XYZ file of C-alpha atoms in Angstrom:
427
model
C 101.504 -43.755 18.119
C 100.784 -45.287 14.721
C 100.929 -49.076 14.774
C 101.002 -50.296 11.239
C 100.870 -53.932 12.179
C 97.607 -53.409 14.037
C 96.119 -51.446 11.077
C 97.124 -54.132 8.576
C 95.647 -56.908 10.693
C 92.400 -55.051 11.169
C 92.137 -54.252 7.459
C 92.551 -58.016 6.771
C 89.785 -58.816 9.276
C 87.537 -56.251 7.616
C 88.080 -57.826 4.220
C 87.130 -61.234 5.701
C 83.945 -59.597 7.133
C 83.077 -58.341 3.672
C 83.395 -61.881 2.325
C 80.915 -63.013 4.984
C 78.637 -60.156 4.191
C 78.839 -58.478 7.647
C 81.227 -55.572 6.811
C 80.775 -52.300 8.679
C 79.003 -49.517 6.953
C 81.280 -47.315 4.894
C 81.298 -44.213 2.690
C 82.787 -44.461 -0.836
C 85.313 -41.613 -0.678
C 86.738 -39.632 2.247
C 88.892 -36.655 1.511
C 91.119 -35.309 4.302
C 92.426 -31.783 3.818
C 95.711 -31.377 5.710
C 98.494 -33.844 6.147
C 99.699 -32.944 9.620
C 99.130 -35.064 12.754
C 95.339 -34.693 12.732
C 94.981 -35.461 9.024
C 97.346 -38.443 9.036
C 95.735 -39.895 12.148
C 92.248 -39.477 10.674
C 93.213 -41.461 7.563
C 94.862 -44.169 9.672
C 92.047 -44.281 12.168
C 89.594 -44.845 9.317
C 91.476 -48.027 8.398
C 91.851 -49.024 12.013
C 88.079 -48.854 12.434
C 87.325 -50.860 9.313
C 86.568 -48.238 6.720
C 87.104 -49.834 3.329
C 86.112 -46.941 0.981
C 88.575 -44.641 -0.733
C 90.668 -42.263 1.382
C 92.569 -39.292 -0.122
C 94.908 -37.224 1.999
C 95.786 -33.798 0.610
C 98.887 -32.023 1.912
C 99.871 -28.485 0.959
C 103.590 -29.102 1.607
C 105.739 -31.173 -0.740
C 107.323 -33.140 2.150
C 106.199 -36.482 3.408
C 103.865 -35.858 6.330
C 105.831 -35.104 9.533
C 105.484 -34.463 13.225
C 105.918 -30.848 14.340
C 107.272 -30.997 17.927
C 110.790 -32.023 16.812
C 111.014 -28.924 14.641
C 111.808 -26.709 17.605
C 114.261 -29.257 19.033
C 116.094 -32.057 17.141
C 115.430 -30.867 13.544
C 116.291 -27.251 14.366
C 119.560 -28.204 15.975
C 120.577 -30.589 13.210
C 120.176 -33.725 15.414
C 117.611 -35.102 12.989
C 116.997 -34.511 9.301
C 113.260 -34.974 9.382
C 110.376 -36.035 11.561
C 108.398 -37.989 9.018
C 105.645 -40.278 10.228
C 106.357 -43.974 9.738
C 103.198 -44.738 7.839
C 102.874 -47.010 4.800
C 100.182 -44.968 3.004
C 100.192 -47.141 -0.050
C 99.951 -50.299 1.996
C 96.944 -48.892 3.873
C 95.214 -47.862 0.638
C 95.494 -44.131 1.374
C 96.037 -41.912 -1.624
C 98.570 -39.339 -0.530
C 98.709 -36.168 -2.695
C 101.444 -33.770 -1.640
C 102.042 -30.186 -2.763
C 98.328 -29.819 -3.177
C 96.975 -26.610 -1.630
C 93.164 -26.531 -1.233
C 91.760 -23.104 -2.021
C 88.036 -23.368 -1.568
C 85.172 -25.656 -0.558
C 82.093 -25.966 -2.753
C 79.742 -27.940 -0.569
C 76.806 -27.917 -3.007
C 79.015 -29.818 -5.458
C 80.764 -31.913 -2.807
C 84.058 -30.668 -4.063
C 87.211 -28.857 -2.887
C 89.126 -26.690 -5.306
C 92.875 -27.003 -5.638
C 95.439 -25.524 -7.994
C 95.514 -28.876 -9.692
C 91.751 -29.007 -10.215
C 88.690 -29.962 -8.132
C 88.579 -33.035 -5.901
C 85.209 -34.609 -5.262
C 84.330 -36.075 -1.853
C 81.500 -37.998 -0.156
C 82.807 -37.107 3.275
C 85.219 -34.268 3.901
C 87.562 -33.854 6.939
C 89.095 -30.480 7.602
C 92.480 -30.852 9.281
C 94.371 -27.780 8.116
C 95.819 -26.949 11.516
C 96.980 -23.446 12.456
C 99.196 -20.883 10.994
C 101.639 -18.574 12.910
C 100.753 -14.989 13.454
C 103.029 -12.496 11.695
C 104.443 -9.512 13.462
C 102.772 -6.491 11.758
C 105.312 -4.629 9.644
C 107.858 -7.413 9.794
C 106.666 -9.411 6.827
C 109.352 -9.566 4.166
C 112.093 -7.998 6.256
C 115.376 -9.872 5.773
C 116.377 -11.968 8.747
C 112.788 -12.365 10.168
C 111.660 -15.951 10.647
C 108.680 -17.956 11.773
C 108.848 -21.541 13.018
C 105.968 -23.701 11.978
C 107.033 -25.875 9.059
C 109.927 -28.123 8.071
C 111.053 -25.494 5.629
C 111.091 -22.948 8.448
C 113.306 -25.183 10.521
C 115.615 -25.748 7.531
C 116.021 -21.950 6.954
C 116.717 -21.403 10.698
C 119.214 -24.211 11.163
C 122.187 -22.367 9.472
C 121.164 -19.198 11.261
C 121.636 -20.893 14.637
C 124.824 -22.458 13.482
C 126.241 -19.001 12.758
C 125.357 -18.040 16.385
C 124.272 -14.471 15.835
C 122.575 -12.150 18.332
C 118.995 -13.369 18.173
C 115.795 -11.578 19.161
C 112.777 -13.734 19.905
C 109.413 -11.890 19.927
C 107.023 -13.608 22.263
C 107.522 -15.285 25.596
C 104.954 -18.006 25.140
C 105.585 -21.731 24.803
C 107.140 -21.604 21.356
C 109.237 -18.586 22.209
C 110.656 -20.324 25.249
C 111.340 -23.517 23.324
C 113.107 -21.686 20.538
C 115.161 -19.636 23.003
C 116.217 -22.891 24.639
C 117.478 -24.331 21.315
C 119.185 -21.063 20.426
C 121.111 -21.013 23.672
C 122.119 -24.639 23.154
C 123.460 -23.588 19.752
C 125.492 -20.851 21.452
C 123.539 -17.772 20.410
C 123.079 -14.632 22.493
C 119.287 -14.469 22.927
C 116.897 -11.684 23.891
C 113.250 -12.452 24.322
C 110.866 -9.550 23.936
C 107.300 -9.808 25.285
C 104.612 -7.093 24.951
C 102.812 -8.319 28.026
C 104.124 -7.694 31.488
C 104.970 -11.381 32.073
C 105.708 -14.610 30.368
C 102.924 -16.955 29.238
C 100.404 -14.133 29.748
C 97.762 -15.865 27.592
C 98.242 -19.337 29.055
C 98.722 -19.308 32.829
C 97.727 -17.118 35.812
C 100.366 -14.537 36.814
C 101.327 -16.287 40.051
C 101.908 -19.612 38.251
C 103.932 -18.146 35.412
C 106.046 -16.006 37.695
C 108.531 -18.702 38.659
C 109.094 -19.518 34.980
C 110.448 -16.028 34.282
C 113.573 -16.884 36.357
C 114.347 -19.739 34.016
C 115.312 -17.305 31.264
C 118.104 -15.641 33.338
C 119.351 -19.070 34.560
C 119.796 -20.043 30.885
C 121.557 -16.843 29.991
C 118.629 -15.373 28.126
C 117.845 -11.680 28.405
C 114.043 -11.278 28.992
C 112.352 -7.943 28.300
C 108.630 -7.883 29.369
C 106.298 -5.021 28.819
C 108.299 -4.263 25.690
C 106.390 -3.661 22.507
C 108.102 -3.879 19.100
C 107.716 -0.659 17.152
C 109.536 -1.822 14.027
C 111.912 -4.455 12.698
C 114.704 -3.437 10.371
C 117.564 -5.490 8.934
C 119.944 -6.126 11.790
C 117.865 -4.558 14.598
C 114.602 -4.344 16.478
C 113.231 -0.997 17.527
C 111.114 -0.990 20.710
C 108.267 1.382 21.419
C 110.171 2.929 24.361
C 112.921 4.035 22.021
C 115.494 1.282 22.738
C 117.242 -0.594 19.946
C 118.184 -4.242 20.029
C 120.862 -5.695 17.789
C 119.425 -8.695 15.883
C 121.358 -10.840 13.541
C 118.018 -12.688 13.210
C 114.554 -12.290 14.562
C 112.192 -15.198 15.370
C 108.486 -14.360 15.794
C 106.513 -16.554 18.153
C 103.389 -14.551 19.090
C 100.794 -17.257 18.623
C 98.813 -18.946 15.878
C 95.360 -18.888 14.352
C 93.292 -21.638 12.766
C 94.158 -22.001 9.068
C 90.580 -21.522 7.874
C 90.764 -18.502 5.578
C 90.142 -20.725 2.585
C 86.688 -21.606 3.978
C 85.313 -18.101 3.562
C 81.908 -18.252 1.877
C 81.800 -22.056 2.074
C 78.917 -22.220 4.560
C 81.125 -23.768 7.257
C 80.453 -21.916 10.489
C 83.475 -20.223 11.921
C 83.780 -18.831 15.426
C 85.140 -15.408 16.417
C 88.532 -17.004 16.871
C 88.505 -18.193 13.264
C 88.100 -21.871 14.250
C 85.582 -24.186 12.601
C 82.682 -24.594 15.006
C 82.366 -28.401 15.454
C 79.896 -30.341 17.585
C 80.719 -33.003 20.190
C 81.361 -35.512 17.420
C 83.520 -33.056 15.500
C 80.904 -32.500 12.784
C 80.624 -29.032 11.232
C 77.583 -26.987 10.283
C 77.635 -28.643 6.807
C 76.523 -32.202 6.186
C 79.276 -34.694 5.442
C 81.986 -32.332 6.681
C 84.015 -32.869 9.863
C 86.810 -30.838 11.397
C 89.660 -31.929 13.695
C 92.807 -30.670 15.317
C 94.089 -27.078 15.551
C 91.554 -25.731 13.090
C 88.449 -26.667 15.100
C 86.824 -25.861 18.369
C 84.505 -28.263 20.117
C 82.052 -28.061 23.102
C 83.235 -29.580 26.369
C 80.510 -30.742 28.774
C 83.329 -31.475 31.251
C 84.339 -27.776 31.375
C 81.093 -26.142 30.242
C 82.901 -24.232 27.551
C 83.868 -24.406 23.877
C 87.592 -25.285 23.651
C 90.127 -24.535 20.955
C 93.203 -26.606 21.674
C 96.335 -25.954 19.658
C 98.355 -28.941 20.974
C 99.656 -32.234 19.707
C 97.471 -34.516 21.843
C 94.268 -32.967 20.534
C 95.420 -33.771 16.987
C 96.130 -37.341 18.100
C 92.826 -38.004 19.922
C 90.184 -36.268 17.830
C 90.678 -38.318 14.660
C 89.336 -41.450 16.458
C 86.037 -39.766 17.060
C 85.881 -38.517 13.479
C 86.614 -41.960 12.101
C 83.959 -43.589 14.311
C 81.328 -41.089 13.118
C 82.245 -41.627 9.444
C 82.200 -45.462 9.784
C 78.813 -45.319 11.546
C 77.421 -43.481 8.473
C 74.267 -41.347 8.227
C 71.802 -42.251 10.973
C 74.178 -44.891 12.314
C 74.921 -42.867 15.395
C 77.857 -43.181 17.678
C 78.218 -43.136 21.384
C 81.700 -41.691 21.067
C 81.506 -37.973 22.171
C 84.691 -35.941 21.995
C 85.343 -34.462 25.365
C 88.998 -35.057 26.187
C 91.105 -33.798 29.122
C 93.418 -31.439 27.112
C 97.076 -32.247 27.495
C 100.384 -30.721 26.320
C 104.007 -30.623 27.206
C 106.947 -28.271 26.661
C 110.641 -28.768 26.997
C 112.398 -25.512 27.901
C 115.480 -24.429 29.743
C 116.305 -27.918 30.961
C 112.790 -28.520 32.356
C 109.956 -30.794 31.268
C 106.683 -28.958 31.682
C 103.333 -30.809 31.425
C 99.796 -29.592 31.698
C 96.477 -31.401 31.682
C 92.933 -30.046 31.929
C 91.493 -26.596 31.656
C 91.853 -24.204 34.617
C 89.424 -21.441 33.538
C 86.580 -21.509 36.005
C 88.614 -23.111 38.817
C 87.951 -21.714 42.328
C 90.953 -23.142 44.141
C 94.693 -23.114 43.283
C 97.101 -25.391 45.261
C 100.850 -25.588 45.060
C 102.733 -28.867 45.430
C 106.369 -28.182 46.158
C 108.567 -25.111 46.038
C 108.319 -23.265 42.703
C 111.857 -22.052 43.216
C 113.010 -25.670 43.137
C 113.562 -28.125 40.260
C 110.256 -29.965 40.629
C 106.819 -28.664 41.565
C 103.195 -28.788 40.525
C 100.035 -26.741 40.631
C 96.598 -28.114 40.961
C 93.327 -26.356 40.146
C 90.019 -27.446 41.773
C 86.502 -26.503 41.006
C 83.812 -27.482 43.449
C 86.304 -29.730 45.139
C 87.246 -31.728 42.053
C 90.531 -31.583 40.186
C 90.087 -29.777 36.822
C 93.732 -29.038 35.838
C 97.302 -29.791 36.818
C 100.611 -28.229 35.816
C 103.642 -30.366 36.554
C 107.313 -29.253 36.288
C 109.572 -32.230 36.658
C 106.850 -34.210 38.438
C 105.566 -36.666 35.834
C 103.629 -38.766 38.359
C 101.525 -35.791 39.358
C 100.575 -35.269 35.730
C 99.824 -38.932 35.026
C 97.749 -39.378 38.194
C 96.145 -35.997 37.919
C 95.018 -36.574 34.352
C 93.142 -39.687 35.428
C 91.589 -37.927 38.367
C 90.416 -35.039 36.149
C 88.867 -37.513 33.751
C 86.989 -39.216 36.592
C 85.927 -35.965 38.244
C 87.208 -37.199 41.581
C 86.698 -35.002 44.700
C 90.007 -34.130 46.323
C 91.094 -33.387 49.875
C 92.658 -29.851 49.556
C 95.118 -30.340 52.375
C 96.489 -33.579 51.122
C 96.473 -32.344 47.544
C 98.804 -29.534 48.535
C 101.196 -31.897 50.232
C 103.886 -32.818 47.689
C 104.777 -35.969 49.656
C 101.319 -37.424 49.137
C 100.633 -39.014 45.735
C 97.735 -37.261 44.053
C 95.886 -40.560 43.736
C 96.020 -40.799 47.552
C 94.662 -37.302 48.091
C 91.085 -38.075 47.177
C 88.099 -37.945 49.435
């Protein structure tokens, strides 16, 4: 993921280029706001690509920058104390400032405001990620938790160890992952979902339907079509009058881009609250880029603007941002950001992977029995593969991702045959 040896070697090569007078174009000072995956990768990618100016990375949390996926797994269950990135920031010449929350952007002054005072920039990168949605009326109620940060996981760890009756609000990806961890810890778990099915905002009903059975198999009580009316200490009241005992409540109903601090800055925000970036992840303001969960980008591949709240997007986007910064004003870059979105989820003993974007697909094909342990779903548009969901079939995902990127026409009959490798189902 982050290869420090490669970065160090490239930095040394850049210094030699400077001595010869053929160093790449640089900017004096890049400030990256947000020290999650997208922010850290941006700072590292700048060094990888030969940027020799100053780089400052601002993180709102006091902890060393860390990876988030382990929070709902190893860290939550006490199998790991942290998920800190193995990055030598000092050795790479990256100024890391922790516990510094940025409160405003003043583009006319080329500064961001923080509680510790203003920070000037020549180029600014917005990488503030997303923040979890709160359940209305549940804020401040004892025993109600969110799971987004290392501190959230630390607060939840002793709760799971006590093995109380838990209520999870939301049957999306994070709800399923937390329910999985809670069952492993020995808790009695009820998952409450306002929609009439699991993953209502992520997958078509027919694809999500088999996943609902996983809850019962794991000993989790699943209540769909159940809206929460109120949360009180020790219990959850549903709109239909039922009451659920709850030693603790975990809310997992989605997230929104963490962009509230940009109000009035001149940065264009979309109706979803995301920074509106172009195909090189540049914002509406000069010298300001945006990357990761806080930004949407136009996809020529899918003919839509995408907002991708997943780890891989935060890993890939920084390379485009770094290339554009290194090129400098008027330098141009051929690197357009139009990835095949990818994510994974570990839940109820299954490894689920997804690549692509199925909105706009005209054909849905099953590969294997969804009642079994391993199966896949392929979406085609105009005969080409545009998305694949793989449950316990990693080869389908790996091959499908490459086929999506290439826009390869597929034979529908062979694509639907689980005995035929996807790479062999092309026309």
